[in-house]
Structure formats: C-alpha cells, structure tokens
C-alpha cells in the first residue's frame, strides 16, 4: 500500500516506521524542509526519537506530499492543526487518524471534519517512546465502516503492534480526547503529592465521567472499559512518558499552562481539549466535575481549589453505583 | 462504639487508629504478646508503620481479646488465617472484613465463612502506608444488609477516609480477591521490562477477566468499574507500596514465590489466592487466561511462557467488544 503519514512528530515518525516494516511504501510529511532532508539522508528524524529507523521511509514537506497517489492518508498532527491538514486531502481518500483531541473550531469529534472522506481512528495505550524501543503494544481501530476498519487493521497489525477492530467510533474518539484531560488531573494529584490511593480514586471517577459523556453521545460503555478507554487512561495517568500527566504536575507546582507546554516542548493535547470537552458535555447536559476543575485551573484558578473540586464532588455515576456518603 | 480489630499488621493498625480518631473505643489484637505490650506502653506498633499513633488504642493478644463486649469486630488478617479467627467471634456479632482474598478451605468468598454473623466488607485503593501518612483515600463498604453497611459507613467515615456504600457484596469481594492476582501479572510485566503500554493492556484485560467472573457469580458490572474494582486494581498494579506487584516483579527476576514472600516479609495475598480463584472460575465455567498464566508461573512454569500467555491469548470479552484480530 502507498501510505502518506501527515505529521512528523514522535508518534507520526514511529508509526511510519511500523508501516514500512509491514512492507508499505511510506512517505512521512512534516513542515520543516531541513528535517525532511535529514530524514532522507540519515534515515533518522533529527528532532524526535532518533532510535526509530526511517531508512525505508521517504520524507518531504506538505507542499510536496504525494497525497493524490496514496491509497491511505494517516494523520498524526496536534488536534489544533487537524482541520487545516485534513481538508487538503482528496475527497475519496481514506483517512486514518491517530490524533487524540477534539476540533476546536466546531467543538466536535475530529472524524466529523474528515467527511466525506472514509475515516477510521486508531487509539490505545501507545506511548511512541516505547514502541520506538520495539516494546509490544495493542490498539483499537474504530470506524463506522467496519470493512474499512478491517482493511486498516490488516495494514497496521504486526507481531509487535496488535490491533483490534471496534465499530464504536464515537466511543473511541471521546476516550482519546477525554483521557488527556483526566491525565492533567492525575498530574495535579502527583504534583500536590496526594498519594497513589487518591490518584487512583480520581482516575476511577475520571473514567466514570468519560463513560457518562460517552453514553450521552451514543457511545458503547464497553469501549470505555477497553484498550482505548481504561487502557489508554492508565498509561496516560501513570507513565513517565505522559506529557499530559507531566503538564498537570508542573501546573500544580506553579507553572502556567503555557510555561508547562514550553517546558515539555511539544503539544499537550489536554490543554486545548479541556475547554472544548467541557462545552461538549454542557451541550449534552452531562456534568463533568473533573473536567470542570481542570478548566478552572487552566483559566488561572488556584491549585488548591481544583484539588478540592476533584476530590470532593461526587459525580452521578458514583451515586448510581453506590449509595450517597453522609 | 466498642470495636475490636483482629490483626495487628499494617492495615489493622492503621485502621484501628482511624477508628480511634472517630472517637470509638478500640482494641487492637495480635498474636505477639511483646508487640501488644509495646503498643500499650509506647502507643506505636514496633513492627509496622511506627508513624501510626496508637496512643488511644488498647492492645492485647487473641486469648485476651474483649470480643464478647464489642459492638463490632473488624478482621484484618491474611486470608489463610481468616476462618480460624472469625469462627471464634460470637454468633450475633457484626463483622467488618478488611481481608482481600478467598477462603482456601472452601474455595469460596470469605464472607460466607462469617455467617450466621452479620457481615460487611471494606475495600478500595487503600495502601496503609499512605493512610498512615494521613493522605486522603476512599473506599466502599459492601453488605447484603444495607442498613448494616450504612451503620458501618457512619462508624468508619472521616474527613480523610471517605466511604461509599455498595450493596454488591459478591462484586466487592471478588474484586478484592482477583485484583491481587492481576497485580502479580502486572509485576511480571514490570520485571521483564515490557513497558507501560503492554502493562496497561494486561491490566485492561485483567479487569475484563475480573468482570466476566463477577457477572457469572451474580455481581454487578458497575462494581468492577468502581473504587473496589478499577480503583484498587490501578493502585495495586502501579504503586511502589504494592506487595503483590512487587512479588510478580521478583518472580520475573528468578525468585521462587516463597523467596519473594520472604523478601517482602509479609503475606502476599495473590500467591494464595491465584489457584483458589482459578478453581472458582472453573466451577463457574469462566475462562481466566491471566489468572491461569499466573498459576502456571507460581507452579514453577517459565516466566517467558507466562508472559506470552498473558499477552497473546485473547479473552472472550475482548471479542465481544471488538472484532477478532486476524
């Protein structure tokens, strides 16, 4: 298959190498001409994960991307750049999105921006840093078109990267977006040193919050208990590779969101997603107390107030499962 | 309330202090006369968590335990000692169990051993080491007798220890037992250095395995997504305080189960629970692939085979949620 990967960050580069290993003809597309030249010359991305072997991957800038000749376009850019990049893809071209966020312009799921092109989404506990080290991982590919999802599964699957098909596109996209916001909260828990017991409680209530939102949006509950939900949430809240967790930790230690992103030196999706997710929930009439607390913190609220809000409010799902605390 | 806490380990001692802080008259009961004397003289447990203030707690050995005068007996002993300790409690005395395991003699849930006494179970992400440091935590109390559960919630609840009532006794007990077995598997993942992506995938499939077992035993699915399920699983698989996670890690590094338990120097519940849980699943006709892999490893199987079994087999629930991988 001829595949174009748009976005030459750490995940785009690692994913391009995975695809090339599977025998596909892969072009990795970035904004920076020097970077593209260096990938072509050295087989390594000079800026991200130099251990990833790109010798079998072509590289170019967006203006030169061979999109019309491709059979599949993979998108691996920050969510705020997603719309701009995707709307230039030819109309009938299948798109596989690796992006975990929401569209800031419409406030909606990213796959809605892709239409009328056929679209699938890949998500799961997939820190690029580990996959670059050839450690095994598993993911789901979701699409409303199951046949398309199965075709993409066949293209992506490998002994070190296991892929399951899920037809719940809405659920997988909402998991991918919301887990970064919960990871900011988990990072705050780390930053204030509240302990693993309380952090696990925040994560549990975070997944309940995500599931409630998903149910209201028409997603399936099982998706939230699967790799794209619980699996990705765990790794994003706990791994030292997690940029969203780290951003929460830095903010709890007094950094502004902007300073935290500068320190981490790459896009932190949860920072852009949090207010969009809050509005998404409001439109559906769903309370998202942890997301609300994160938004207040990002808007300049105090860490102490956010922590109290995260710990003290009791969401509806907890009432449904367990009787009220006195 | 006059409360007797049977079991003077780290959780029993910490819980006794929590109860005393709530104004109850608490006696902590252990096997060791010297330990009891030292607690009485110094207000500290010489063997576990010296930071816990036991100045307001009486201490004695089992032979002197004022069980007949009590209004509530709390049990905090290893599961293998549970039956022996509980059968000596007077018949009408309410029992609150903090024990996370199964009864090795009957192969059944521990609460079944308590009857005809009224019984409730407390569980959740509650590493004693953190609660001893006065960090906040949350738990559930489950009983088939909701009125009893609410009475115990009122007795235990405090600003730093939040308690929710759950009527799904079966679910909470199975969560508490099974999560230690999954944590052994997560520890193996740590020990072989397979990465956080794969570890999160094992945990996700572990919770699915626990939920399937629970559903077959008559538990509610929501319990497995709550504090006693996902919450406790996360902290047991990830916290550096977790003895079960640590035991799995040591076994992956070549220790025998017995050597691992000696190194950790306290009961590691998952080691006793794993084979009992496997048999529990078999009686219900439920496949527990991760539990099976752990059992084979504990019976002397190779780490490599266990790791492959944990990673490669695909449980039924994953098929139900997502289509089969090719």
XYZ file of N, CA and C in Angstrom, chain A residues 197 200-201 204-205 314 317-326, chain B residues 11 15 18 74 95-100 119-127 131 137-146 148-154 156-158 160-177 179 220-233:
267
model
N -3.330 6.271 46.406
C -4.715 5.911 46.711
C -5.675 6.949 46.125
N -5.647 7.103 42.258
C -6.438 6.013 41.669
C -7.930 6.319 41.775
N -8.337 6.959 42.877
C -9.752 7.328 43.029
C -10.140 8.379 41.989
N -10.488 6.652 38.659
C -11.702 5.836 38.604
C -12.913 6.717 38.336
N -12.963 7.838 39.045
C -14.072 8.766 38.814
C -13.927 9.442 37.467
N -19.050 14.608 44.197
C -19.364 13.206 43.901
C -20.227 13.121 42.655
N -22.526 9.073 38.588
C -22.286 7.638 38.412
C -21.945 6.981 39.738
N -21.253 7.702 40.586
C -20.884 7.105 41.868
C -22.142 6.911 42.717
N -23.061 7.833 42.627
C -24.347 7.634 43.303
C -25.091 6.435 42.736
N -25.013 6.300 41.434
C -25.754 5.189 40.823
C -25.218 3.843 41.293
N -23.878 3.778 41.403
C -23.264 2.515 41.794
C -23.381 2.314 43.299
N -23.120 3.372 44.030
C -23.029 3.245 45.477
C -23.931 4.318 46.111
N -24.481 4.000 47.236
C -25.357 4.965 47.897
C -24.554 6.191 48.334
N -25.231 7.278 48.582
C -24.572 8.537 48.929
C -23.815 8.432 50.247
N -22.707 9.122 50.303
C -21.985 9.251 51.572
C -22.713 10.290 52.425
N -22.693 10.155 53.740
C -23.421 11.111 54.593
C -22.728 12.474 54.605
N -2.304 -2.777 57.963
C -3.648 -2.255 57.709
C -4.497 -2.285 58.977
N -6.012 1.080 60.500
C -7.466 1.172 60.584
C -7.913 1.385 62.033
N -7.559 4.996 62.700
C -8.656 5.740 62.056
C -9.915 5.689 62.927
N -13.696 -6.022 63.675
C -13.057 -5.787 62.378
C -11.980 -6.855 62.195
N -19.518 -8.290 61.853
C -18.115 -8.391 61.442
C -17.899 -7.514 60.218
N -16.837 -6.682 60.281
C -16.408 -5.923 59.104
C -15.061 -6.494 58.667
N -15.022 -7.056 57.461
C -13.785 -7.671 56.979
C -13.009 -6.711 56.092
N -11.709 -6.581 56.357
C -10.807 -5.794 55.507
C -9.956 -6.714 54.630
N -10.261 -8.002 54.636
C -9.369 -9.003 54.033
C -9.666 -9.167 52.553
N -8.606 -9.213 51.736
C -8.750 -9.296 50.282
C -8.215 -10.626 49.786
N -22.430 -9.490 58.271
C -21.109 -9.235 57.712
C -21.130 -8.127 56.665
N -20.088 -7.293 56.713
C -19.834 -6.301 55.673
C -18.354 -6.363 55.332
N -18.018 -5.849 54.154
C -16.647 -5.916 53.651
C -16.232 -4.517 53.238
N -15.012 -4.110 53.609
C -14.490 -2.813 53.177
C -13.367 -3.043 52.176
N -13.412 -2.305 51.054
C -12.370 -2.461 50.041
C -12.202 -1.174 49.249
N -11.089 -1.070 48.529
C -10.815 0.124 47.729
C -9.322 0.349 47.626
N -8.912 1.425 46.940
C -7.482 1.746 46.814
C -6.968 2.319 48.127
N -6.473 1.459 49.013
C -6.195 1.850 50.405
C -4.865 1.305 50.889
N -3.773 1.697 50.237
C -2.484 1.281 50.797
C -2.308 1.909 52.176
N -2.243 5.935 54.067
C -3.243 6.364 55.048
C -2.545 6.652 56.377
N -8.025 9.070 51.281
C -8.372 7.885 50.495
C -9.875 7.667 50.550
N -10.356 6.812 49.638
C -11.785 6.489 49.572
C -11.943 4.985 49.466
N -13.068 4.479 50.001
C -13.314 3.038 49.995
C -14.805 2.785 49.855
N -15.156 1.529 49.593
C -16.565 1.134 49.647
C -16.748 0.133 50.784
N -17.940 0.193 51.399
C -18.345 -0.858 52.336
C -19.536 -1.565 51.710
N -19.418 -2.885 51.581
C -20.462 -3.661 50.917
C -21.072 -4.660 51.884
N -22.384 -4.791 51.784
C -23.077 -5.799 52.570
C -24.397 -6.104 51.897
N -24.887 -7.312 52.095
C -26.231 -7.602 51.596
C -27.266 -6.931 52.488
N -26.850 -6.565 53.691
C -27.706 -5.843 54.629
C -27.326 -4.364 54.549
N -28.098 -3.590 53.778
C -27.714 -2.203 53.510
C -27.694 -1.375 54.793
N -26.881 -2.353 57.778
C -25.606 -2.641 58.437
C -24.466 -1.871 57.760
N -24.459 -1.866 56.420
C -23.405 -1.166 55.681
C -23.419 0.324 56.013
N -24.594 0.911 56.104
C -24.695 2.337 56.408
C -24.220 2.609 57.837
N -24.563 1.701 58.776
C -24.087 1.874 60.153
C -22.565 1.831 60.199
N -21.976 0.917 59.430
C -20.511 0.811 59.428
C -19.872 1.998 58.715
N -20.524 2.462 57.660
C -20.042 3.665 56.970
C -19.963 4.829 57.948
N -21.007 5.001 58.763
C -21.027 6.102 59.731
C -19.918 5.943 60.767
N -16.977 4.490 60.260
C -15.631 4.499 59.669
C -15.288 5.829 58.994
N -16.298 6.448 58.373
C -16.120 7.667 57.575
C -15.412 8.769 58.353
N -14.491 9.463 57.687
C -13.858 10.626 58.313
C -13.404 11.570 57.212
N -10.604 12.336 56.218
C -9.504 11.832 55.386
C -9.761 10.431 54.854
N -10.905 9.846 55.186
C -11.221 8.499 54.701
C -12.703 8.444 54.329
N -12.963 8.621 53.030
C -14.325 8.725 52.506
C -14.878 7.328 52.214
N -16.091 7.068 52.638
C -16.653 5.725 52.464
C -17.985 5.780 51.719
N -18.110 4.950 50.706
C -19.362 4.794 49.964
C -19.951 3.424 50.264
N -21.283 3.359 50.271
C -21.954 2.074 50.498
C -22.270 1.422 49.156
N -22.072 0.122 49.094
C -22.384 -0.653 47.890
C -23.090 -1.926 48.358
N -24.190 -2.274 47.732
C -24.919 -3.479 48.169
C -24.436 -4.731 47.445
N -23.472 -4.567 46.535
C -22.989 -5.711 45.757
C -21.826 -6.397 46.484
N -22.168 -7.159 47.526
C -21.143 -7.834 48.319
C -20.309 -8.788 47.460
N -20.964 -9.566 46.611
C -20.264 -10.534 45.758
C -19.219 -9.817 44.892
N -19.629 -8.722 44.248
C -18.724 -7.995 43.366
C -17.528 -7.432 44.113
N -17.782 -6.796 45.257
C -16.679 -6.182 46.007
C -15.699 -7.257 46.490
N -16.207 -8.383 46.953
C -15.296 -9.444 47.426
C -14.472 -10.035 46.276
N -15.108 -10.233 45.125
C -14.360 -10.810 44.003
C -13.337 -9.822 43.450
N -13.690 -8.538 43.412
C -12.707 -7.515 43.026
C -11.488 -7.590 43.938
N -11.749 -7.615 45.244
C -10.671 -7.567 46.229
C -9.750 -8.772 46.099
N -10.329 -9.930 45.813
C -9.513 -11.142 45.684
C -8.744 -11.149 44.366
N -7.964 -8.777 42.128
C -7.027 -7.715 41.741
C -5.601 -8.038 42.182
N -22.493 -7.162 40.129
C -22.875 -6.093 39.203
C -21.644 -5.553 38.484
N -21.765 -5.358 37.176
C -20.645 -4.871 36.367
C -20.104 -3.535 36.894
N -20.987 -2.657 37.362
C -20.555 -1.325 37.800
C -19.539 -1.399 38.936
N -19.659 -2.426 39.769
C -18.721 -2.556 40.883
C -17.284 -2.659 40.366
N -17.113 -3.358 39.246
C -15.771 -3.569 38.702
C -15.200 -2.291 38.104
N -16.069 -1.355 37.707
C -15.617 -0.063 37.200
C -15.433 0.951 38.326
N -15.711 0.555 39.570
C -15.676 1.496 40.683
C -14.402 1.422 41.515
N -14.468 1.999 42.709
C -13.291 2.093 43.576
C -12.725 0.723 43.943
N -13.609 -0.238 44.245
C -13.144 -1.559 44.672
C -12.590 -2.360 43.494
N -13.013 -2.010 42.273
C -12.534 -2.719 41.093
C -11.371 -1.979 40.457
N -11.697 -1.112 39.500
C -10.647 -0.393 38.786
C -9.743 0.389 39.735
N -10.329 1.074 40.726
C -9.532 1.911 41.623
C -8.466 1.116 42.350
N -8.881 0.018 42.957
C -7.931 -0.785 43.718
C -6.950 -1.502 42.779
N -7.441 -1.931 41.621
C -6.554 -2.594 40.654
C -5.415 -1.663 40.230
